[in-house]
């Protein structure tokens, strides 16, 4: 067995030395620095927003994201957004971020926010959507059903809380991606 191993090393080592070193696999056309700046701006905007219904602080709706399946606007471990994976292949992570951005853009444009529109948030989301360039098969969930007037404040609060969490992770991804390039 040892002679066979040595023979393989002798035959394969020169070929391995000729291979180019591993290079990061950036998503084509994504401006990481601009995405970092916009995601940080979005995070600051969300941090300074005052809830129109302060009594909703700490209220959580259970199980609503699970109904959206794979289009859920959250970044999972399986989306490969950790720094070591981002350095070699950022495509899966950027796809998930794109899905989340599309989801929040749809929700912010829905009747849930009809009485309290969020033009600044929508503008930043639009800019980010224009910057994230990755081959993508759309996974847009259907728009949220019309919300009763009494439910809108709760749905607004829940959406903004989830967007804050999503933005925190997205910001970390873009900060790492911008510093690595």
mmCIF file of C-alpha atoms in Angstrom:
data_model
loop_
_atom_site.group_PDB
_atom_site.id
_atom_site.type_symbol
_atom_site.label_atom_id
_atom_site.label_comp_id
_atom_site.label_asym_id
_atom_site.label_seq_id
_atom_site.Cartn_x
_atom_site.Cartn_y
_atom_site.Cartn_z
ATOM 1 C CA UNK A 1 0.000 0.000 0.000
ATOM 2 C CA UNK A 2 2.835 2.416 0.805
ATOM 3 C CA UNK A 3 4.489 2.090 -2.640
ATOM 4 C CA UNK A 4 1.143 2.833 -4.305
ATOM 5 C CA UNK A 5 0.711 5.923 -2.144
ATOM 6 C CA UNK A 6 4.205 7.138 -3.030
ATOM 7 C CA UNK A 7 3.530 6.579 -6.718
ATOM 8 C CA UNK A 8 0.321 8.598 -6.517
ATOM 9 C CA UNK A 9 2.169 11.405 -4.730
ATOM 10 C CA UNK A 10 4.920 11.409 -7.336
ATOM 11 C CA UNK A 11 2.390 11.532 -10.174
ATOM 12 C CA UNK A 12 -0.105 13.979 -8.615
ATOM 13 C CA UNK A 13 2.184 16.428 -6.824
ATOM 14 C CA UNK A 14 3.543 18.101 -9.980
ATOM 15 C CA UNK A 15 -0.006 18.502 -11.299
ATOM 16 C CA UNK A 16 -1.147 19.995 -7.992
ATOM 17 C CA UNK A 17 1.695 22.489 -8.053
ATOM 18 C CA UNK A 18 0.554 23.715 -11.467
ATOM 19 C CA UNK A 19 -2.984 24.471 -10.260
ATOM 20 C CA UNK A 20 -3.648 28.119 -9.436
ATOM 21 C CA UNK A 21 -4.158 28.904 -5.752
ATOM 22 C CA UNK A 22 -7.724 28.932 -4.464
ATOM 23 C CA UNK A 23 -9.236 32.348 -4.947
ATOM 24 C CA UNK A 24 -12.437 33.717 -3.463
ATOM 25 C CA UNK A 25 -15.534 33.167 -5.538
ATOM 26 C CA UNK A 26 -17.193 36.568 -5.537
ATOM 27 C CA UNK A 27 -20.662 37.050 -6.877
ATOM 28 C CA UNK A 28 -20.302 38.813 -10.203
ATOM 29 C CA UNK A 29 -21.051 42.506 -10.090
ATOM 30 C CA UNK A 30 -21.913 42.843 -6.410
ATOM 31 C CA UNK A 31 -20.513 46.054 -4.954
ATOM 32 C CA UNK A 32 -19.710 44.814 -1.458
ATOM 33 C CA UNK A 33 -18.614 48.185 -0.065
ATOM 34 C CA UNK A 34 -21.780 49.921 -1.268
ATOM 35 C CA UNK A 35 -23.902 47.048 0.112
ATOM 36 C CA UNK A 36 -22.076 47.357 3.448
ATOM 37 C CA UNK A 37 -22.778 51.101 3.582
ATOM 38 C CA UNK A 38 -26.443 50.688 2.655
ATOM 39 C CA UNK A 39 -27.034 47.820 5.087
ATOM 40 C CA UNK A 40 -25.483 49.906 7.867
ATOM 41 C CA UNK A 41 -27.688 52.836 6.851
ATOM 42 C CA UNK A 42 -30.739 50.557 6.969
ATOM 43 C CA UNK A 43 -29.685 49.346 10.407
ATOM 44 C CA UNK A 44 -29.345 52.945 11.659
ATOM 45 C CA UNK A 45 -32.752 53.849 10.218
ATOM 46 C CA UNK A 46 -34.365 50.886 11.944
ATOM 47 C CA UNK A 47 -32.569 51.742 15.188
ATOM 48 C CA UNK A 48 -33.905 55.287 15.266
ATOM 49 C CA UNK A 49 -37.493 54.397 14.352
ATOM 50 C CA UNK A 50 -40.045 54.985 17.045
ATOM 51 C CA UNK A 51 -42.875 52.512 17.206
ATOM 52 C CA UNK A 52 -46.256 54.145 16.757
ATOM 53 C CA UNK A 53 -47.618 51.668 19.295
ATOM 54 C CA UNK A 54 -45.038 51.373 22.088
ATOM 55 C CA UNK A 55 -47.162 48.845 23.940
ATOM 56 C CA UNK A 56 -46.162 46.275 21.305
ATOM 57 C CA UNK A 57 -42.512 46.226 22.388
ATOM 58 C CA UNK A 58 -41.618 42.676 23.324
ATOM 59 C CA UNK A 59 -44.667 41.188 21.595
ATOM 60 C CA UNK A 60 -43.804 38.322 19.252
ATOM 61 C CA UNK A 61 -45.987 36.493 16.801
ATOM 62 C CA UNK A 62 -45.283 32.782 16.805
ATOM 63 C CA UNK A 63 -44.793 30.553 13.795
ATOM 64 C CA UNK A 64 -45.568 33.031 11.028
ATOM 65 C CA UNK A 65 -42.220 32.696 9.242
ATOM 66 C CA UNK A 66 -42.476 28.923 9.020
ATOM 67 C CA UNK A 67 -45.506 29.221 6.744
ATOM 68 C CA UNK A 68 -43.296 30.834 4.096
ATOM 69 C CA UNK A 69 -41.084 27.759 3.757
ATOM 70 C CA UNK A 70 -37.837 28.270 1.890
ATOM 71 C CA UNK A 71 -38.721 31.890 1.037
ATOM 72 C CA UNK A 72 -38.725 32.890 4.688
ATOM 73 C CA UNK A 73 -36.880 36.173 5.212
ATOM 74 C CA UNK A 74 -34.222 34.871 7.538
ATOM 75 C CA UNK A 75 -30.659 33.802 7.076
ATOM 76 C CA UNK A 76 -30.041 30.241 8.219
ATOM 77 C CA UNK A 77 -26.818 28.378 8.943
ATOM 78 C CA UNK A 78 -27.375 26.374 5.769
ATOM 79 C CA UNK A 79 -27.224 29.584 3.691
ATOM 80 C CA UNK A 80 -23.422 29.618 3.971
ATOM 81 C CA UNK A 81 -23.123 33.192 5.256
ATOM 82 C CA UNK A 82 -20.268 32.398 7.662
ATOM 83 C CA UNK A 83 -16.952 34.160 6.951
ATOM 84 C CA UNK A 84 -15.026 31.071 5.845
ATOM 85 C CA UNK A 85 -17.670 30.095 3.295
ATOM 86 C CA UNK A 86 -18.164 33.678 2.103
ATOM 87 C CA UNK A 87 -14.466 33.800 1.260
ATOM 88 C CA UNK A 88 -14.815 30.887 -1.138
ATOM 89 C CA UNK A 89 -18.398 31.084 -2.440
ATOM 90 C CA UNK A 90 -20.838 33.866 -1.595
ATOM 91 C CA UNK A 91 -23.559 32.921 -4.077
ATOM 92 C CA UNK A 92 -25.884 30.984 -1.725
ATOM 93 C CA UNK A 93 -25.695 33.653 0.941
ATOM 94 C CA UNK A 94 -26.384 36.452 -1.526
ATOM 95 C CA UNK A 95 -29.362 34.529 -2.894
ATOM 96 C CA UNK A 96 -30.862 34.313 0.583
ATOM 97 C CA UNK A 97 -30.210 38.016 1.187
ATOM 98 C CA UNK A 98 -31.863 38.839 -2.125
ATOM 99 C CA UNK A 99 -34.903 36.746 -1.161
ATOM 100 C CA UNK A 100 -35.166 38.578 2.146
ATOM 101 C CA UNK A 101 -34.820 42.001 0.533
ATOM 102 C CA UNK A 102 -37.549 41.147 -1.975
ATOM 103 C CA UNK A 103 -39.798 39.892 0.814
ATOM 104 C CA UNK A 104 -39.429 43.047 2.905
ATOM 105 C CA UNK A 105 -39.886 45.262 -0.147
ATOM 106 C CA UNK A 106 -43.182 43.457 -0.863
ATOM 107 C CA UNK A 107 -44.398 43.716 2.731
ATOM 108 C CA UNK A 108 -43.456 47.407 3.055
ATOM 109 C CA UNK A 109 -45.458 48.059 -0.130
ATOM 110 C CA UNK A 110 -48.498 46.130 1.111
ATOM 111 C CA UNK A 111 -51.583 47.447 2.857
ATOM 112 C CA UNK A 112 -49.998 46.540 6.208
ATOM 113 C CA UNK A 113 -48.027 49.783 5.932
ATOM 114 C CA UNK A 114 -50.731 51.804 4.146
ATOM 115 C CA UNK A 115 -51.347 54.036 7.172
ATOM 116 C CA UNK A 116 -47.665 54.281 8.161
ATOM 117 C CA UNK A 117 -45.631 54.093 4.937
ATOM 118 C CA UNK A 118 -41.888 53.722 5.255
ATOM 119 C CA UNK A 119 -40.436 55.520 2.211
ATOM 120 C CA UNK A 120 -36.885 55.708 3.588
ATOM 121 C CA UNK A 121 -36.766 51.991 4.349
ATOM 122 C CA UNK A 122 -38.215 51.162 0.935
ATOM 123 C CA UNK A 123 -35.674 53.431 -0.794
ATOM 124 C CA UNK A 124 -32.716 51.721 0.917
ATOM 125 C CA UNK A 125 -34.149 48.270 0.137
ATOM 126 C CA UNK A 126 -34.547 49.302 -3.511
ATOM 127 C CA UNK A 127 -30.922 50.455 -3.645
ATOM 128 C CA UNK A 128 -29.700 47.220 -2.081
ATOM 129 C CA UNK A 129 -31.781 45.171 -4.516
ATOM 130 C CA UNK A 130 -30.092 47.021 -7.357
ATOM 131 C CA UNK A 131 -26.611 46.283 -6.001
ATOM 132 C CA UNK A 132 -26.839 42.596 -5.116
ATOM 133 C CA UNK A 133 -26.002 40.820 -8.351
ATOM 134 C CA UNK A 134 -26.283 37.070 -8.212
ATOM 135 C CA UNK A 135 -27.872 34.466 -10.493
ATOM 136 C CA UNK A 136 -31.223 33.946 -8.899
ATOM 137 C CA UNK A 137 -34.449 32.083 -9.453
ATOM 138 C CA UNK A 138 -37.150 34.147 -7.826
ATOM 139 C CA UNK A 139 -38.738 32.705 -4.737
ATOM 140 C CA UNK A 140 -41.247 35.422 -4.058
ATOM 141 C CA UNK A 141 -43.940 34.337 -1.678
ATOM 142 C CA UNK A 142 -47.397 35.662 -2.471
ATOM 143 C CA UNK A 143 -48.072 39.144 -1.107
ATOM 144 C CA UNK A 144 -49.496 39.175 2.375
ATOM 145 C CA UNK A 145 -53.278 38.991 2.479
ATOM 146 C CA UNK A 146 -55.077 42.245 3.243
ATOM 147 C CA UNK A 147 -54.816 42.954 6.936
ATOM 148 C CA UNK A 148 -57.679 44.077 9.122
ATOM 149 C CA UNK A 149 -57.217 47.582 10.511
ATOM 150 C CA UNK A 150 -56.885 46.275 14.062
ATOM 151 C CA UNK A 151 -54.092 43.849 13.057
ATOM 152 C CA UNK A 152 -51.933 46.307 11.120
ATOM 153 C CA UNK A 153 -50.005 47.755 14.082
ATOM 154 C CA UNK A 154 -49.096 44.256 15.277
ATOM 155 C CA UNK A 155 -48.048 43.156 11.775
ATOM 156 C CA UNK A 156 -46.036 46.369 11.284
ATOM 157 C CA UNK A 157 -44.263 45.825 14.591
ATOM 158 C CA UNK A 158 -43.543 42.178 13.795
ATOM 159 C CA UNK A 159 -42.251 43.008 10.306
ATOM 160 C CA UNK A 160 -39.946 45.755 11.586
ATOM 161 C CA UNK A 161 -38.588 43.475 14.335
ATOM 162 C CA UNK A 162 -37.806 40.732 11.812
ATOM 163 C CA UNK A 163 -36.296 43.271 9.425
ATOM 164 C CA UNK A 164 -34.021 44.488 12.247
ATOM 165 C CA UNK A 165 -32.775 40.947 12.850
ATOM 166 C CA UNK A 166 -32.339 40.264 9.160
ATOM 167 C CA UNK A 167 -30.477 43.549 8.674
ATOM 168 C CA UNK A 168 -28.096 42.805 11.550
ATOM 169 C CA UNK A 169 -26.968 39.559 9.928
ATOM 170 C CA UNK A 170 -26.955 41.049 6.423
ATOM 171 C CA UNK A 171 -24.778 43.923 7.662
ATOM 172 C CA UNK A 172 -22.246 41.474 9.088
ATOM 173 C CA UNK A 173 -22.135 39.612 5.785
ATOM 174 C CA UNK A 174 -21.538 42.765 3.749
ATOM 175 C CA UNK A 175 -18.999 44.122 6.233
ATOM 176 C CA UNK A 176 -16.981 40.904 5.995
ATOM 177 C CA UNK A 177 -17.383 40.759 2.212
ATOM 178 C CA UNK A 178 -16.215 44.372 1.777
ATOM 179 C CA UNK A 179 -13.154 43.876 3.982
ATOM 180 C CA UNK A 180 -12.190 40.623 2.236
ATOM 181 C CA UNK A 181 -12.178 42.156 -1.242
#
